[in-house]
Amino acid sequence: MKVARLEKRELKRDKKIERREQKARDKAARRPLDRRTVMIVILSAVAVTLYSVAVPVHVALYASPVPVMMLLAAVAVAAALVGVKYPNLAIIMFTVAAVLIPLTISRDAAVQAPWPWSVPMLITFAVTVAALTFQHGWRHGLIMLGSGTASGLVASIMLPTVPSANSLIVTTSVVGGIYLIAVLLAGRLRLGDELTRQRAHTAEEQARRELVEERTRIARELHDVVAHSMSVIQVQASTARYRLPDLPADVATEFDDLAATARSSLTEMRRLLGVLRTEDQSAELTPQQGIGDIPALVDSIRRAGVDVGLELVTADVTAAPGSVQIAAFRIVQEALSNAVRHAPGSRVSVSVRTDDTTIHLRVHNSTATDEAAGSSGAAQSAGHGLRGMRERVALVDGTLEAGPGADGGWTVAAVLPWVSKQESM
């Protein structure tokens, strides 16, 4: 029954983690859509502006037919907007419009105006090249630049009597320069997006690794407690026939079988502990730290130059279960580590109070005073220590509260029962 409850609790915790990671992935997936939406809005405004200028200019200065010019100008200015999603279609649209629009121009009128590119068409050409380069990369931008330049050259060849060399040179130079600028900016944006994705991936992997490490440490410590209890059972069962001389033979045999089972289980437990421990830990001699070790922990933090105050009001804690002892020590240890890491130069106060039923822990730090606080690595692993503390508290059926204090600092408060609900069952 205990195992089923632990598995159910672990399953709920994993589902919460999966939901958080899915939200992060969804947020990352929405970023390109947001940028695309911004481009659509900007290009729509530009297209409307260019269309409202191109049609009157070509009708007034180039004597183009109004219906034909309205259609071809709409195709030309819409190419950049279509290119956000369909780059190849945008290239075809603009190229066709760029070839056909010069054919609607009166030769007499064109002599007095830029040929074969008008100013609105030149701007439309540049906007289309920049949009395709931003959205789809330098290749599509280069194709658009080449096809647009070729269409202008074709129009000049089809109407050779109209001067066009200066206009072609100016258009190619201006749009070519805009293309190079767009390539540089697009590359910078893509590099920034890649770095953002890499940071998100690294943060996710860091979170997973820290969570696994913390769970492994909790499992190792809990197994140590179980192994200690198993050793006591084995010793008591093995010595039963000597401590109780009037013990019946069949009962003594039962105790011997119980001792043998305990020894076998203890062997397997030690083997498992050897796997869980890191290389720098001894599988046999690692001490279990508890409430009685908190003063030594505070002293070690003081020796590091941190101003730490300790209020220790405890009853006899030797009878507290090992899991509760370890949880209390680790919570104080993690809270002190967070205070040192996230609020350098702050004053820290530690309060440990125990009574006959519960253990009350409180660690509070004031605001950081060191100049290095703003540049410290506090944000590198924010939240994972709290997650580990919450898991420890949940294992012993306690409660944990953590949050900013009235003075701008941070407070961690935990209440741990002497005996959890699961152990009482």
CSV table of C-alpha atoms in Angstrom, one decimal:
chain,number,residue,atom,x,y,z
A,1,MET,CA,0.0,0.0,0.0
A,2,LYS,CA,2.9,2.4,0.8
A,3,VAL,CA,4.6,1.6,-2.5
A,4,ALA,CA,1.3,2.2,-4.4
A,5,ARG,CA,1.0,5.6,-2.7
A,6,LEU,CA,4.6,6.5,-3.5
A,7,GLU,CA,4.2,5.5,-7.1
A,8,LYS,CA,1.0,7.5,-7.4
A,9,ARG,CA,2.7,10.6,-5.9
A,10,GLU,CA,5.7,10.2,-8.2
A,11,LEU,CA,3.4,9.8,-11.2
A,12,LYS,CA,1.6,13.1,-10.4
A,13,ARG,CA,4.9,14.8,-10.0
A,14,ASP,CA,6.2,13.6,-13.3
A,15,LYS,CA,2.9,14.7,-15.0
A,16,LYS,CA,3.4,18.2,-13.6
A,17,ILE,CA,7.0,18.3,-14.9
A,18,GLU,CA,5.8,17.2,-18.3
A,19,ARG,CA,3.1,19.9,-18.4
A,20,ARG,CA,5.6,22.6,-17.6
A,21,GLU,CA,8.0,21.3,-20.3
A,22,GLN,CA,5.1,21.2,-22.8
A,23,LYS,CA,4.2,24.8,-22.0
A,24,ALA,CA,7.9,25.8,-22.6
A,25,ARG,CA,7.9,23.9,-26.0
A,26,ASP,CA,4.6,25.5,-27.0
A,27,LYS,CA,5.9,29.0,-26.1
A,28,ALA,CA,9.1,28.4,-28.2
A,29,ALA,CA,7.0,27.1,-31.1
A,30,ARG,CA,4.8,30.2,-31.0
A,31,ARG,CA,7.8,32.6,-31.5
A,32,PRO,CA,8.1,32.1,-35.2
A,33,LEU,CA,4.4,32.6,-35.6
A,34,ASP,CA,4.6,35.9,-33.7
A,35,ARG,CA,7.4,37.1,-35.9
A,36,ARG,CA,5.4,36.1,-39.0
A,37,THR,CA,2.4,37.9,-37.7
A,38,VAL,CA,4.4,41.1,-37.2
A,39,MET,CA,5.8,40.8,-40.8
A,40,ILE,CA,2.3,40.3,-42.2
A,41,VAL,CA,1.0,43.4,-40.4
A,42,ILE,CA,4.0,45.5,-41.5
A,43,LEU,CA,4.0,44.3,-45.1
A,44,SER,CA,0.2,44.8,-45.3
A,45,ALA,CA,0.6,48.5,-44.4
A,46,VAL,CA,3.5,48.9,-46.8
A,47,ALA,CA,1.5,47.2,-49.6
A,48,VAL,CA,-1.5,49.5,-49.1
A,49,THR,CA,0.8,52.6,-49.1
A,50,LEU,CA,2.7,51.5,-52.2
A,51,TYR,CA,-0.4,50.6,-54.1
A,52,SER,CA,-2.0,53.9,-53.3
A,53,VAL,CA,1.1,55.7,-54.7
A,54,ALA,CA,2.0,53.4,-57.6
A,55,VAL,CA,-1.3,53.6,-59.5
A,56,PRO,CA,-1.6,57.4,-59.6
A,57,VAL,CA,2.1,57.8,-60.5
A,58,HIS,CA,1.9,55.4,-63.4
A,59,VAL,CA,-1.4,56.8,-64.6
A,60,ALA,CA,-0.3,60.4,-64.4
A,61,LEU,CA,3.4,60.2,-65.4
A,62,TYR,CA,3.5,57.1,-67.6
A,63,ALA,CA,-0.1,57.3,-69.1
A,64,SER,CA,-0.8,53.6,-68.2
A,65,PRO,CA,-4.4,52.4,-68.5
A,66,VAL,CA,-6.1,52.7,-65.1
A,67,PRO,CA,-7.7,49.2,-65.0
A,68,VAL,CA,-4.6,47.4,-66.2
A,69,MET,CA,-2.4,49.4,-63.8
A,70,MET,CA,-4.6,48.7,-60.9
A,71,LEU,CA,-4.4,45.0,-61.5
A,72,LEU,CA,-0.6,44.8,-62.2
A,73,ALA,CA,0.2,47.1,-59.3
A,74,ALA,CA,-1.9,44.9,-56.9
A,75,VAL,CA,0.0,41.9,-58.1
A,76,ALA,CA,3.4,43.6,-57.6
A,77,VAL,CA,2.8,45.1,-54.1
A,78,ALA,CA,1.1,41.9,-52.9
A,79,ALA,CA,4.1,39.7,-53.8
A,80,ALA,CA,6.0,40.6,-50.6
A,81,LEU,CA,2.9,39.8,-48.5
A,82,VAL,CA,2.4,36.4,-50.3
A,83,GLY,CA,6.1,35.7,-49.9
A,84,VAL,CA,5.8,35.4,-46.2
A,85,LYS,CA,4.4,31.9,-46.7
A,86,TYR,CA,4.9,31.2,-50.4
A,87,PRO,CA,8.3,32.5,-51.6
A,88,ASN,CA,8.3,30.9,-55.0
A,89,LEU,CA,4.8,32.3,-55.9
A,90,ALA,CA,5.9,35.7,-54.7
A,91,ILE,CA,8.9,35.6,-57.1
A,92,ILE,CA,6.7,34.7,-60.0
A,93,MET,CA,4.1,37.3,-59.2
A,94,PHE,CA,6.6,40.2,-58.9
A,95,THR,CA,8.5,39.1,-62.0
A,96,VAL,CA,5.4,38.9,-64.2
A,97,ALA,CA,4.2,42.3,-62.9
A,98,ALA,CA,7.7,43.9,-63.4
A,99,VAL,CA,7.7,42.6,-67.1
A,100,LEU,CA,4.2,43.7,-67.9
A,101,ILE,CA,4.0,47.1,-66.3
A,102,PRO,CA,6.7,48.7,-68.6
A,103,LEU,CA,4.7,47.4,-71.6
A,104,THR,CA,1.7,49.6,-70.5
A,105,ILE,CA,3.8,52.8,-70.5
A,106,SER,CA,3.6,55.4,-73.2
A,107,ARG,CA,6.9,55.9,-74.9
A,108,ASP,CA,6.6,59.6,-75.0
A,109,ALA,CA,5.8,59.8,-71.3
A,110,ALA,CA,8.5,57.4,-70.3
A,111,VAL,CA,11.2,59.6,-71.8
A,112,GLN,CA,10.5,62.2,-69.1
A,113,ALA,CA,10.5,59.6,-66.2
A,114,PRO,CA,12.6,56.8,-64.9
A,115,TRP,CA,12.6,53.8,-67.1
A,116,PRO,CA,12.0,50.8,-66.8
A,117,TRP,CA,11.6,51.2,-63.1
A,118,SER,CA,9.4,53.9,-61.5
A,119,VAL,CA,10.2,55.0,-57.9
A,120,PRO,CA,7.2,53.1,-56.4
A,121,MET,CA,8.1,49.9,-58.3
A,122,LEU,CA,11.8,50.3,-57.2
A,123,ILE,CA,10.6,50.5,-53.5
A,124,THR,CA,8.3,47.5,-54.1
A,125,PHE,CA,11.2,45.6,-55.5
A,126,ALA,CA,13.4,46.4,-52.5
A,127,VAL,CA,10.7,45.5,-50.0
A,128,THR,CA,10.0,42.2,-51.7
A,129,VAL,CA,13.7,41.2,-51.7
A,130,ALA,CA,14.1,42.2,-48.1
A,131,ALA,CA,11.0,40.3,-47.0
A,132,LEU,CA,12.0,37.1,-48.7
A,133,THR,CA,15.5,37.3,-47.3
A,134,PHE,CA,14.3,37.9,-43.8
A,135,GLN,CA,11.7,35.1,-43.9
A,136,HIS,CA,13.3,32.4,-46.1
A,137,GLY,CA,17.0,33.1,-46.2
A,138,TRP,CA,19.6,34.5,-48.6
A,139,ARG,CA,18.9,32.1,-51.5
A,140,HIS,CA,15.3,33.2,-52.1
A,141,GLY,CA,16.3,36.8,-51.7
A,142,LEU,CA,19.1,36.4,-54.3
A,143,ILE,CA,16.7,34.7,-56.7
A,144,MET,CA,14.2,37.6,-56.2
A,145,LEU,CA,17.0,40.1,-56.8
A,146,GLY,CA,18.1,38.3,-60.0
A,147,SER,CA,14.7,37.8,-61.5
A,148,GLY,CA,13.6,41.4,-60.8
A,149,THR,CA,16.8,42.7,-62.3
A,150,ALA,CA,16.3,40.4,-65.3
A,151,SER,CA,12.7,41.5,-65.8
A,152,GLY,CA,13.9,45.2,-65.9
A,153,LEU,CA,16.5,44.3,-68.4
A,154,VAL,CA,13.9,42.4,-70.6
A,155,ALA,CA,11.7,45.5,-70.5
A,156,SER,CA,14.6,47.7,-71.6
A,157,ILE,CA,15.4,45.3,-74.5
A,158,MET,CA,11.7,45.2,-75.6
A,159,LEU,CA,11.6,49.1,-75.7
A,160,PRO,CA,15.1,50.0,-76.7
A,161,THR,CA,14.3,53.5,-77.8
A,162,VAL,CA,13.7,54.6,-74.3
A,163,PRO,CA,16.8,55.5,-72.2
A,164,SER,CA,17.1,52.9,-69.3
A,165,ALA,CA,20.8,52.4,-68.4
A,166,ASN,CA,20.9,54.9,-65.5
A,167,SER,CA,17.6,53.5,-64.0
A,168,LEU,CA,18.8,49.9,-64.2
A,169,ILE,CA,22.1,50.8,-62.6
A,170,VAL,CA,20.5,52.8,-59.8
A,171,THR,CA,17.8,50.1,-59.2
A,172,THR,CA,20.3,47.3,-59.1
A,173,SER,CA,22.7,49.2,-56.8
A,174,VAL,CA,20.0,50.2,-54.3
A,175,VAL,CA,18.2,46.9,-54.2
A,176,GLY,CA,21.5,45.0,-54.1
A,177,GLY,CA,22.6,47.1,-51.0
A,178,ILE,CA,19.3,46.4,-49.3
A,179,TYR,CA,19.7,42.7,-50.0
A,180,LEU,CA,23.1,42.7,-48.4
A,181,ILE,CA,21.8,44.5,-45.3
A,182,ALA,CA,18.8,42.1,-45.1
A,183,VAL,CA,21.2,39.1,-45.3
A,184,LEU,CA,23.2,40.4,-42.4
A,185,LEU,CA,20.2,41.2,-40.3
A,186,ALA,CA,18.5,37.9,-41.1
A,187,GLY,CA,21.6,36.0,-40.1
A,188,ARG,CA,21.8,37.9,-36.9
A,189,LEU,CA,18.2,37.1,-36.1
A,190,ARG,CA,18.6,33.4,-36.9
A,191,LEU,CA,21.7,33.2,-34.8
A,192,GLY,CA,19.8,34.8,-31.9
A,193,ASP,CA,16.9,32.4,-32.3
A,194,GLU,CA,19.4,29.4,-32.4
A,195,LEU,CA,21.1,30.7,-29.2
A,196,THR,CA,17.7,31.1,-27.5
A,197,ARG,CA,16.7,27.5,-28.5
A,198,GLN,CA,20.1,26.2,-27.2
A,199,ARG,CA,19.7,28.1,-23.9
A,200,ALA,CA,16.2,26.7,-23.5
A,201,HIS,CA,17.4,23.2,-24.3
A,202,THR,CA,20.4,23.6,-21.9
A,203,ALA,CA,18.1,24.9,-19.1
A,204,GLU,CA,15.7,21.9,-19.7
A,205,GLU,CA,18.6,19.4,-19.5
A,206,GLN,CA,20.0,21.1,-16.5
A,207,ALA,CA,16.6,20.9,-14.8
A,208,ARG,CA,16.3,17.3,-15.6
A,209,ARG,CA,19.8,16.5,-14.4
A,210,GLU,CA,19.4,18.3,-11.1
A,211,LEU,CA,16.0,16.7,-10.5
A,212,VAL,CA,17.5,13.2,-11.2
A,213,GLU,CA,20.5,14.0,-8.9
A,214,GLU,CA,18.3,15.2,-6.1
A,215,ARG,CA,16.0,12.2,-6.4
A,216,THR,CA,18.9,9.8,-6.5
A,217,ARG,CA,20.3,11.4,-3.3
A,218,ILE,CA,16.9,11.2,-1.6
A,219,ALA,CA,16.6,7.5,-2.6
A,220,ARG,CA,20.1,6.8,-1.4
A,221,GLU,CA,19.5,8.4,2.0
A,222,LEU,CA,16.2,6.6,2.4
A,223,HIS,CA,17.8,3.4,1.5
A,224,ASP,CA,20.4,4.0,4.1
A,225,VAL,CA,17.7,4.4,6.7
A,226,VAL,CA,16.0,1.2,5.6
A,227,ALA,CA,19.4,-0.7,5.6
A,228,HIS,CA,20.1,0.5,9.1
A,229,SER,CA,16.6,-0.7,10.3
A,230,MET,CA,17.2,-4.0,8.5
A,231,SER,CA,20.5,-4.4,10.3
A,232,VAL,CA,18.8,-3.9,13.7
A,233,ILE,CA,16.1,-6.5,12.8
A,234,GLN,CA,18.8,-9.0,11.7
A,235,VAL,CA,20.8,-8.5,14.9
A,236,GLN,CA,17.7,-8.8,17.2
A,237,ALA,CA,16.5,-11.9,15.3
A,238,SER,CA,20.0,-13.6,15.4
A,239,THR,CA,20.4,-13.0,19.2
A,240,ALA,CA,16.9,-13.9,20.2
A,241,ARG,CA,17.7,-17.4,21.2
A,242,TYR,CA,20.6,-16.2,23.4
A,243,ARG,CA,18.7,-13.2,25.0
A,244,LEU,CA,15.6,-15.4,25.7
A,245,PRO,CA,16.8,-18.7,27.1
A,246,ASP,CA,13.3,-20.1,27.5
A,247,LEU,CA,12.4,-19.5,23.9
A,248,PRO,CA,10.6,-22.5,22.3
A,249,ALA,CA,12.6,-24.4,19.7
A,250,ASP,CA,10.1,-23.7,16.9
A,251,VAL,CA,10.0,-20.0,17.7
A,252,ALA,CA,13.8,-19.9,17.8
A,253,THR,CA,13.8,-21.5,14.4
A,254,GLU,CA,11.4,-18.8,13.1
A,255,PHE,CA,13.8,-16.1,14.5
A,256,ASP,CA,16.7,-17.8,12.7
A,257,ASP,CA,14.8,-17.8,9.4
A,258,LEU,CA,13.9,-14.2,10.0
A,259,ALA,CA,17.6,-13.3,10.6
A,260,ALA,CA,18.6,-15.2,7.4
A,261,THR,CA,16.0,-13.3,5.4
A,262,ALA,CA,17.2,-10.0,6.9
A,263,ARG,CA,20.8,-10.8,6.1
A,264,SER,CA,19.9,-11.7,2.5
A,265,SER,CA,17.9,-8.5,2.1
A,266,LEU,CA,20.6,-6.5,3.7
A,267,THR,CA,23.1,-7.8,1.2
A,268,GLU,CA,20.9,-6.8,-1.7
A,269,MET,CA,20.3,-3.4,-0.1
A,270,ARG,CA,24.1,-2.8,0.3
A,271,ARG,CA,24.6,-3.8,-3.3
A,272,LEU,CA,21.9,-1.3,-4.4
A,273,LEU,CA,23.5,1.4,-2.2
A,274,GLY,CA,26.8,0.8,-3.9
A,275,VAL,CA,25.2,1.6,-7.2
A,276,LEU,CA,23.4,4.7,-5.9
A,277,ARG,CA,26.4,6.2,-4.2
A,278,THR,CA,28.9,8.4,-6.1
A,279,GLU,CA,32.6,7.4,-6.4
A,280,ASP,CA,33.7,9.8,-3.6
A,281,GLN,CA,31.3,8.2,-1.0
A,282,SER,CA,31.9,5.1,1.0
A,283,ALA,CA,29.1,2.5,0.8
A,284,GLU,CA,29.7,1.5,4.4
A,285,LEU,CA,30.9,4.5,6.3
A,286,THR,CA,28.9,7.5,5.0
A,287,PRO,CA,27.3,9.2,8.1
A,288,GLN,CA,23.7,10.1,8.2
A,289,GLN,CA,23.2,13.7,9.1
A,290,GLY,CA,20.3,14.9,11.1
A,291,ILE,CA,19.0,17.7,13.3
A,292,GLY,CA,22.0,17.4,15.7
A,293,ASP,CA,24.3,18.3,12.8
A,294,ILE,CA,22.6,21.6,12.0
A,295,PRO,CA,24.9,23.7,14.3
A,296,ALA,CA,28.0,22.3,12.7
A,297,LEU,CA,26.4,23.1,9.3
A,298,VAL,CA,25.8,26.7,10.4
A,299,ASP,CA,29.4,27.0,11.7
A,300,SER,CA,30.7,25.9,8.3
A,301,ILE,CA,28.7,28.6,6.6
A,302,ARG,CA,29.9,31.2,9.1
A,303,ARG,CA,33.5,30.2,8.4
A,304,ALA,CA,32.8,31.1,4.8
A,305,GLY,CA,32.1,34.7,5.8
A,306,VAL,CA,28.3,34.6,5.9
A,307,ASP,CA,26.5,36.3,8.8
A,308,VAL,CA,24.3,33.5,10.1
A,309,GLY,CA,22.2,33.4,13.3
A,310,LEU,CA,21.0,30.2,14.8
A,311,GLU,CA,18.1,29.6,17.2
A,312,LEU,CA,18.0,26.0,18.2
A,313,VAL,CA,15.2,24.8,20.6
A,314,THR,CA,15.0,21.1,20.4
A,315,ALA,CA,13.6,18.3,22.5
A,316,ASP,CA,15.1,14.8,22.4
A,317,VAL,CA,15.5,14.2,18.7
A,318,THR,CA,17.2,10.8,18.9
A,319,ALA,CA,13.8,9.1,18.6
A,320,ALA,CA,12.9,10.9,15.3
A,321,PRO,CA,12.9,8.6,12.2
A,322,GLY,CA,16.0,8.7,10.1
A,323,SER,CA,14.0,10.0,7.1
A,324,VAL,CA,12.7,13.0,9.1
A,325,GLN,CA,16.2,13.7,10.4
A,326,ILE,CA,17.7,13.7,7.0
A,327,ALA,CA,14.9,15.8,5.5
A,328,ALA,CA,15.3,18.4,8.2
A,329,PHE,CA,19.1,18.7,7.7
A,330,ARG,CA,18.8,18.8,3.9
A,331,ILE,CA,16.1,21.5,4.0
A,332,VAL,CA,18.3,23.7,6.1
A,333,GLN,CA,21.3,22.9,4.1
A,334,GLU,CA,19.6,23.7,0.8
A,335,ALA,CA,18.0,26.9,2.2
A,336,LEU,CA,21.4,28.2,3.4
A,337,SER,CA,23.0,27.3,0.0
A,338,ASN,CA,20.3,29.2,-1.8
A,339,ALA,CA,20.7,32.2,0.5
A,340,VAL,CA,24.5,32.3,-0.1
A,341,ARG,CA,24.1,31.8,-3.8
A,342,HIS,CA,21.1,34.1,-4.6
A,343,ALA,CA,21.6,36.8,-1.9
A,344,PRO,CA,25.3,37.3,-1.3
A,345,GLY,CA,26.1,39.6,1.6
A,346,SER,CA,22.7,39.1,3.2
A,347,ARG,CA,22.1,38.2,6.9
A,348,VAL,CA,20.7,34.8,7.4
A,349,SER,CA,18.7,33.5,10.4
A,350,VAL,CA,18.1,29.8,11.1
A,351,SER,CA,15.4,28.6,13.5
A,352,VAL,CA,14.9,25.0,14.5
A,353,ARG,CA,12.2,24.2,17.0
A,354,THR,CA,10.9,20.8,18.0
A,355,ASP,CA,8.2,19.5,20.3
A,356,ASP,CA,6.7,16.1,20.9
A,357,THR,CA,5.0,15.9,17.5
A,358,THR,CA,6.6,18.2,15.0
A,359,ILE,CA,9.8,19.9,13.8
A,360,HIS,CA,9.5,23.6,12.8
A,361,LEU,CA,12.3,24.9,10.5
A,362,ARG,CA,12.7,28.4,9.3
A,363,VAL,CA,15.5,30.0,7.3
A,364,HIS,CA,15.3,33.7,6.3
A,365,ASN,CA,17.7,35.8,4.5
A,366,SER,CA,17.6,39.6,4.0
A,367,THR,CA,18.2,41.3,0.7
A,368,ALA,CA,21.6,41.0,-1.0
A,369,THR,CA,24.1,43.7,-0.2
A,370,ASP,CA,27.1,42.6,-2.2
A,371,GLU,CA,27.8,44.5,-5.5
A,372,ALA,CA,28.3,41.1,-7.1
A,373,ALA,CA,24.7,40.1,-6.4
A,374,GLY,CA,23.4,41.4,-9.7
A,375,SER,CA,26.0,39.5,-11.7
A,376,SER,CA,26.0,36.3,-9.7
A,377,GLY,CA,24.9,33.0,-11.1
A,378,ALA,CA,21.7,33.0,-9.0
A,379,ALA,CA,19.4,32.5,-12.0
A,380,GLN,CA,21.3,29.5,-13.4
A,381,SER,CA,19.3,26.9,-11.4
A,382,ALA,CA,16.6,28.9,-9.7
A,383,GLY,CA,13.7,26.7,-8.5
A,384,HIS,CA,15.4,23.3,-8.5
A,385,GLY,CA,16.5,23.5,-4.9
A,386,LEU,CA,12.9,24.3,-3.9
A,387,ARG,CA,11.6,21.4,-5.9
A,388,GLY,CA,14.0,19.1,-4.1
A,389,MET,CA,12.9,20.5,-0.7
A,390,ARG,CA,9.3,20.0,-1.6
A,391,GLU,CA,9.9,16.4,-2.6
A,392,ARG,CA,11.7,15.7,0.8
A,393,VAL,CA,8.8,17.3,2.7
A,394,ALA,CA,6.2,15.3,0.7
A,395,LEU,CA,8.0,12.1,1.5
A,396,VAL,CA,7.5,12.6,5.3
A,397,ASP,CA,4.0,14.2,5.0
A,398,GLY,CA,5.2,17.6,6.0
A,399,THR,CA,4.5,21.1,4.7
A,400,LEU,CA,6.7,23.7,3.1
A,401,GLU,CA,6.3,27.4,2.4
A,402,ALA,CA,8.8,29.5,0.5
A,403,GLY,CA,8.5,33.0,-0.7
A,404,PRO,CA,9.7,36.6,-0.4
A,405,GLY,CA,9.5,38.2,3.0
A,406,ALA,CA,8.2,41.7,4.1
A,407,ASP,CA,11.8,43.1,4.1
A,408,GLY,CA,12.4,42.0,0.5
A,409,GLY,CA,14.4,38.9,1.5
A,410,TRP,CA,13.4,35.2,1.2
A,411,THR,CA,11.9,32.8,3.8
A,412,VAL,CA,11.8,29.0,3.8
A,413,ALA,CA,9.5,27.5,6.5
A,414,ALA,CA,8.9,23.8,6.9
A,415,VAL,CA,6.9,21.7,9.3
A,416,LEU,CA,7.8,18.0,9.6
A,417,PRO,CA,5.9,15.5,11.7
A,418,TRP,CA,7.8,13.0,13.9
A,419,VAL,CA,5.9,10.2,12.3
A,420,SER,CA,4.4,10.3,8.7
A,421,LYS,CA,0.9,9.1,7.9
A,422,GLN,CA,2.4,6.2,5.9
A,423,GLU,CA,4.6,5.1,8.8
A,424,SER,CA,1.7,5.3,11.3
A,425,MET,CA,-0.2,2.9,9.1
